[in-house]
Short mmCIF file of C-alpha atoms in Angstrom, two decimals:
data_model
loop_
_atom_site.label_atom_id
_atom_site.label_comp_id
_atom_site.label_asym_id
_atom_site.label_seq_id
_atom_site.Cartn_x
_atom_site.Cartn_y
_atom_site.Cartn_z
CA MET A 598 31.93 121.69 -55.75
CA THR A 599 32.33 118.38 -54.17
CA ALA A 600 33.67 116.64 -57.33
CA THR A 601 36.10 119.50 -57.95
CA ALA A 602 37.30 119.36 -54.27
CA ARG A 603 37.84 115.69 -54.62
CA THR A 604 39.78 115.98 -57.82
CA GLN A 605 42.10 118.59 -56.30
CA SER A 606 42.58 116.46 -53.22
CA ASP A 607 43.50 113.49 -55.34
CA GLU A 608 46.00 115.51 -57.39
CA ALA A 609 47.68 116.71 -54.15
CA ALA A 610 47.92 113.21 -52.76
CA ASP A 611 49.46 112.05 -55.98
CA GLU A 612 52.03 114.70 -55.88
CA ALA A 613 52.88 113.96 -52.24
CA ALA A 614 53.33 110.18 -53.08
CA ALA A 615 55.47 111.05 -56.13
CA THR A 616 57.54 113.41 -53.97
CA ALA A 617 57.95 110.77 -51.22
CA GLY A 618 58.84 107.98 -53.49
CA ALA A 619 61.34 109.86 -55.61
CA PRO A 620 65.02 109.41 -54.50
CA ASP A 621 66.97 112.47 -53.22
CA LYS A 622 69.91 113.37 -55.71
CA GLY A 623 72.06 114.34 -52.62
CA ASP A 624 71.62 111.08 -51.11
CA GLU A 625 72.49 109.17 -54.51
CA SER A 626 75.71 111.29 -54.66
CA ALA A 627 76.76 110.49 -51.10
CA ALA A 628 76.14 106.83 -51.77
CA VAL A 629 78.15 106.89 -54.95
CA ASP A 630 81.06 108.70 -53.07
CA ILE A 631 80.98 106.06 -50.31
CA LYS A 632 81.10 103.21 -52.73
CA LYS A 633 84.11 104.71 -54.62
CA ALA A 634 85.91 105.22 -51.36
CA ALA A 635 85.29 101.72 -50.43
CA ASP A 636 86.58 100.47 -53.86
CA GLN A 637 89.77 102.50 -53.48
CA ASP A 638 90.44 101.06 -49.95
CA ASP A 639 90.00 97.58 -51.41
CA VAL A 640 92.36 98.34 -54.26
CA THR A 641 94.87 99.90 -51.74
CA VAL A 642 94.70 96.94 -49.35
CA GLY A 643 94.96 94.48 -52.16
CA GLY A 644 97.97 96.27 -53.68
CA THR A 645 99.67 96.57 -50.30
CA GLU A 646 99.11 92.66 -49.71
CA ALA A 647 100.52 91.93 -53.32
CA ALA A 648 103.46 94.09 -52.75
CA ASP A 649 104.06 92.33 -49.31
CA SER A 650 103.71 88.90 -50.99
CA LEU A 651 106.18 89.85 -53.68
CA ALA A 652 108.73 91.28 -51.19
CA GLU A 653 108.47 88.07 -49.18
CA ALA A 654 108.90 85.86 -52.30
CA ASP A 655 112.00 88.05 -53.19
CA GLY A 656 113.44 87.56 -49.70
CA ASP A 657 112.86 83.77 -49.86
CA ALA A 658 114.55 83.60 -53.32
CA ASP A 659 117.50 85.63 -52.06
CA ASP A 660 117.89 83.35 -48.99
CA TYR A 661 117.63 80.25 -51.30
CA ALA A 662 120.32 81.69 -53.51
CA ASP A 663 122.62 82.47 -50.50
CA ASP A 664 122.09 78.87 -49.24
CA LEU A 665 123.02 77.47 -52.69
CA ASP A 666 126.17 79.73 -52.71
CA GLU A 667 127.30 78.74 -49.30
CA ALA A 668 126.74 75.09 -49.62
CA PRO A 669 129.20 74.19 -52.13
CA ARG A 670 131.87 76.27 -50.24
CA ALA A 671 131.20 74.37 -47.07
CA SER A 672 131.29 70.99 -48.89
CA SER A 673 134.44 71.74 -50.83
CA SER A 674 136.09 73.04 -47.71
CA GLY A 675 135.38 69.87 -45.84
CA VAL A 676 136.73 67.75 -48.65
CA GLY A 677 139.93 69.79 -48.80
CA ALA A 678 140.46 69.51 -45.18
CA GLY A 679 139.95 65.81 -45.18
CA ALA A 680 142.34 65.37 -48.04
CA ALA A 681 144.98 67.51 -46.44
CA ALA A 682 144.63 65.48 -43.24
CA VAL A 683 145.27 62.23 -45.11
CA VAL A 684 148.25 63.67 -47.12
CA SER A 685 149.86 64.75 -43.78
CA THR A 686 149.39 61.11 -42.36
CA VAL A 687 150.96 59.78 -45.46
CA LEU A 688 153.90 62.17 -45.44
CA GLY A 689 154.61 61.46 -41.84
CA PHE A 690 154.62 57.74 -42.53
CA ALA A 691 156.98 58.30 -45.50
CA ALA A 692 159.35 60.22 -43.35
CA LEU A 693 159.74 57.23 -40.95
CA THR A 694 160.05 54.49 -43.65
CA GLY A 695 161.96 56.45 -46.34
CA THR A 696 161.09 57.44 -49.87
CA TRP A 697 162.36 56.90 -53.31
CA THR A 698 163.47 60.57 -53.24
CA SER A 699 165.63 60.05 -50.23
CA ARG A 700 167.26 56.89 -51.70
CA VAL A 701 168.10 58.67 -54.95
CA ALA A 702 169.53 61.64 -53.01
CA ALA A 703 171.65 59.29 -50.88
CA GLU A 704 173.11 57.42 -53.85
CA ARG A 705 173.88 60.66 -55.58
CA GLU A 706 175.65 61.92 -52.49
CA THR A 707 177.67 58.66 -52.37
CA LEU A 708 178.61 58.87 -56.02
CA ILE A 709 179.91 62.43 -55.45
CA GLY A 710 181.94 61.23 -52.58
CA GLN A 711 183.48 58.34 -54.56
CA LEU A 712 184.42 60.78 -57.45
CA GLY A 713 186.04 63.15 -54.91
CA THR A 714 187.84 60.69 -52.81
CA LYS A 715 191.55 60.24 -53.39
CA GLN A 716 193.92 57.51 -52.32
CA THR A 717 195.84 59.92 -50.20
CA ASP A 718 192.74 60.73 -48.11
CA SER A 719 192.55 59.21 -44.63
CA PRO A 720 190.41 56.22 -43.96
CA ALA A 721 187.98 58.37 -41.94
CA ASP A 722 187.52 60.85 -44.78
CA GLN A 723 187.01 57.99 -47.08
CA VAL A 724 184.28 56.59 -44.92
CA ALA A 725 182.53 59.94 -44.39
CA ALA A 726 182.67 60.42 -48.27
CA LEU A 727 181.37 57.01 -49.15
CA TYR A 728 179.00 56.21 -46.39
CA GLY A 729 178.40 59.12 -43.95
CA ASN A 730 177.40 61.80 -46.50
CA GLY A 731 174.79 59.46 -48.03
CA TRP A 732 173.43 58.55 -44.60
CA HIS A 733 173.04 62.32 -43.70
CA MET A 734 171.51 63.15 -46.93
CA THR A 735 168.78 60.47 -46.37
CA ALA A 736 168.23 61.95 -42.80
CA LEU A 737 167.84 65.44 -44.35
CA VAL A 738 165.21 64.32 -46.94
CA ASN A 739 163.27 62.29 -44.53
CA GLY A 740 163.33 65.17 -42.02
CA GLY A 741 161.89 67.50 -44.86
CA PHE A 742 159.02 65.10 -45.33
CA ALA A 743 158.37 65.07 -41.60
CA LEU A 744 158.34 68.84 -41.33
CA LEU A 745 156.03 69.04 -44.43
CA ALA A 746 153.64 66.56 -42.67
CA LEU A 747 153.70 68.53 -39.45
CA VAL A 748 152.93 71.86 -41.23
CA VAL A 749 150.09 70.36 -43.15
CA ALA A 750 148.46 68.64 -40.13
CA VAL A 751 148.72 71.81 -38.03
CA GLY A 752 147.21 73.72 -40.80
CA VAL A 753 144.23 71.44 -40.86
CA LEU A 754 143.71 71.71 -37.15
CA ALA A 755 144.11 75.45 -37.00
CA ARG A 756 141.62 76.29 -39.74
CA PRO A 757 138.54 76.50 -37.61
CA LEU A 758 140.40 79.00 -35.33
CA PHE A 759 140.46 81.54 -37.99
CA GLY A 760 136.73 81.47 -38.80
CA THR A 761 137.05 80.20 -42.27
CA PRO A 762 133.45 79.71 -43.78
CA GLY A 763 132.30 76.11 -43.56
CA THR A 764 135.17 75.04 -41.16
CA SER A 765 133.55 75.85 -37.80
CA GLU A 766 133.06 71.98 -37.30
CA GLN A 767 135.30 69.27 -38.64
CA SER A 768 134.46 65.70 -38.97
CA PRO A 769 136.09 63.35 -36.21
CA TRP A 770 137.76 61.27 -38.95
CA VAL A 771 139.38 64.69 -40.35
CA ARG A 772 140.70 65.46 -36.92
CA SER A 773 141.92 62.02 -36.30
CA PHE A 774 143.97 61.96 -39.46
CA ALA A 775 145.28 65.31 -38.64
CA TRP A 776 146.46 64.40 -35.21
CA ALA A 777 147.99 61.27 -36.68
CA GLY A 778 149.85 63.48 -39.16
CA VAL A 779 151.15 65.68 -36.22
CA ALA A 780 152.35 62.59 -34.23
CA LEU A 781 154.11 61.04 -37.28
CA GLY A 782 155.56 64.38 -38.30
CA VAL A 783 157.07 64.90 -34.75
CA LEU A 784 158.31 61.39 -34.63
CA GLY A 785 159.84 61.52 -38.09
CA LEU A 786 161.64 64.88 -37.21
CA LEU A 787 163.11 63.22 -34.15
CA VAL A 788 164.30 60.21 -35.95
CA SER A 789 165.84 62.22 -38.80
CA ALA A 790 167.66 64.48 -36.28
CA GLY A 791 169.02 61.53 -34.44
CA MET A 792 170.24 59.99 -37.67
CA TYR A 793 171.85 63.24 -38.92
CA LEU A 794 173.55 63.71 -35.59
CA ASP A 795 174.71 60.09 -35.35
CA LEU A 796 172.77 59.65 -31.99
CA PHE A 797 171.28 56.14 -32.89
CA ALA A 798 174.51 54.72 -34.45
CA SER A 799 177.82 56.48 -34.52
CA MET A 800 180.00 56.70 -37.72
CA PRO A 801 182.12 53.57 -38.31
CA THR A 802 185.84 54.33 -37.55
CA PRO A 803 188.47 52.44 -39.56
CA PRO A 804 191.30 50.97 -37.82
CA THR A 805 194.50 52.95 -37.64
CA ALA A 806 197.76 51.83 -39.33
CA GLY A 807 199.34 51.02 -36.04
CA THR A 808 196.49 48.75 -34.88
CA GLY A 809 196.56 46.86 -38.25
CA ALA A 810 200.31 46.33 -38.13
CA GLY A 811 200.15 45.05 -34.57
CA ALA A 812 197.38 42.63 -35.60
CA GLY A 813 199.44 41.38 -38.58
CA GLN A 814 202.42 40.60 -36.22
#
């Protein structure tokens, strides 16, 4: 009886130990679900971070492309304004000193006067045809150069006022040349107007027949 009781007691203890040591299937399922959820969260977080990184990279690329597009425009605009300012100064200087164009136009007008002059014309008409018309044509051509210089210079100075891209600020030398073009253009217009209206020197007046006869006697 004693040996049989011990054997039964040992078997009961072994079963209890086996039961206590064996893992519960419900607990294993819960642990697997938790692990899967954690893995999905990691994947979601990683995917979100990757998407954010790609979006940021795309934004930087777009900004860089915009900078590349705008930089040449600003540079070309500055070069064009500087060239126009220099041209206005040269045109204003040419209006004061005269040009080959004005000389050719004056010679042509003088030739037309010679061809149209008759012996029966009065001395005043002959002087006007041979001298005055060429003088006035020179004044007109020089005045045209002065006006063109003034228009170009004012256009350069007015560009920043219209908000043209890349022209909000101009270099000091560009403004200096533009203002020089304005000054020379205005001065050229005044000189040309004075020449055309005979303000600086009146038209030569030939002596009358009576005066010449009196001098001969």
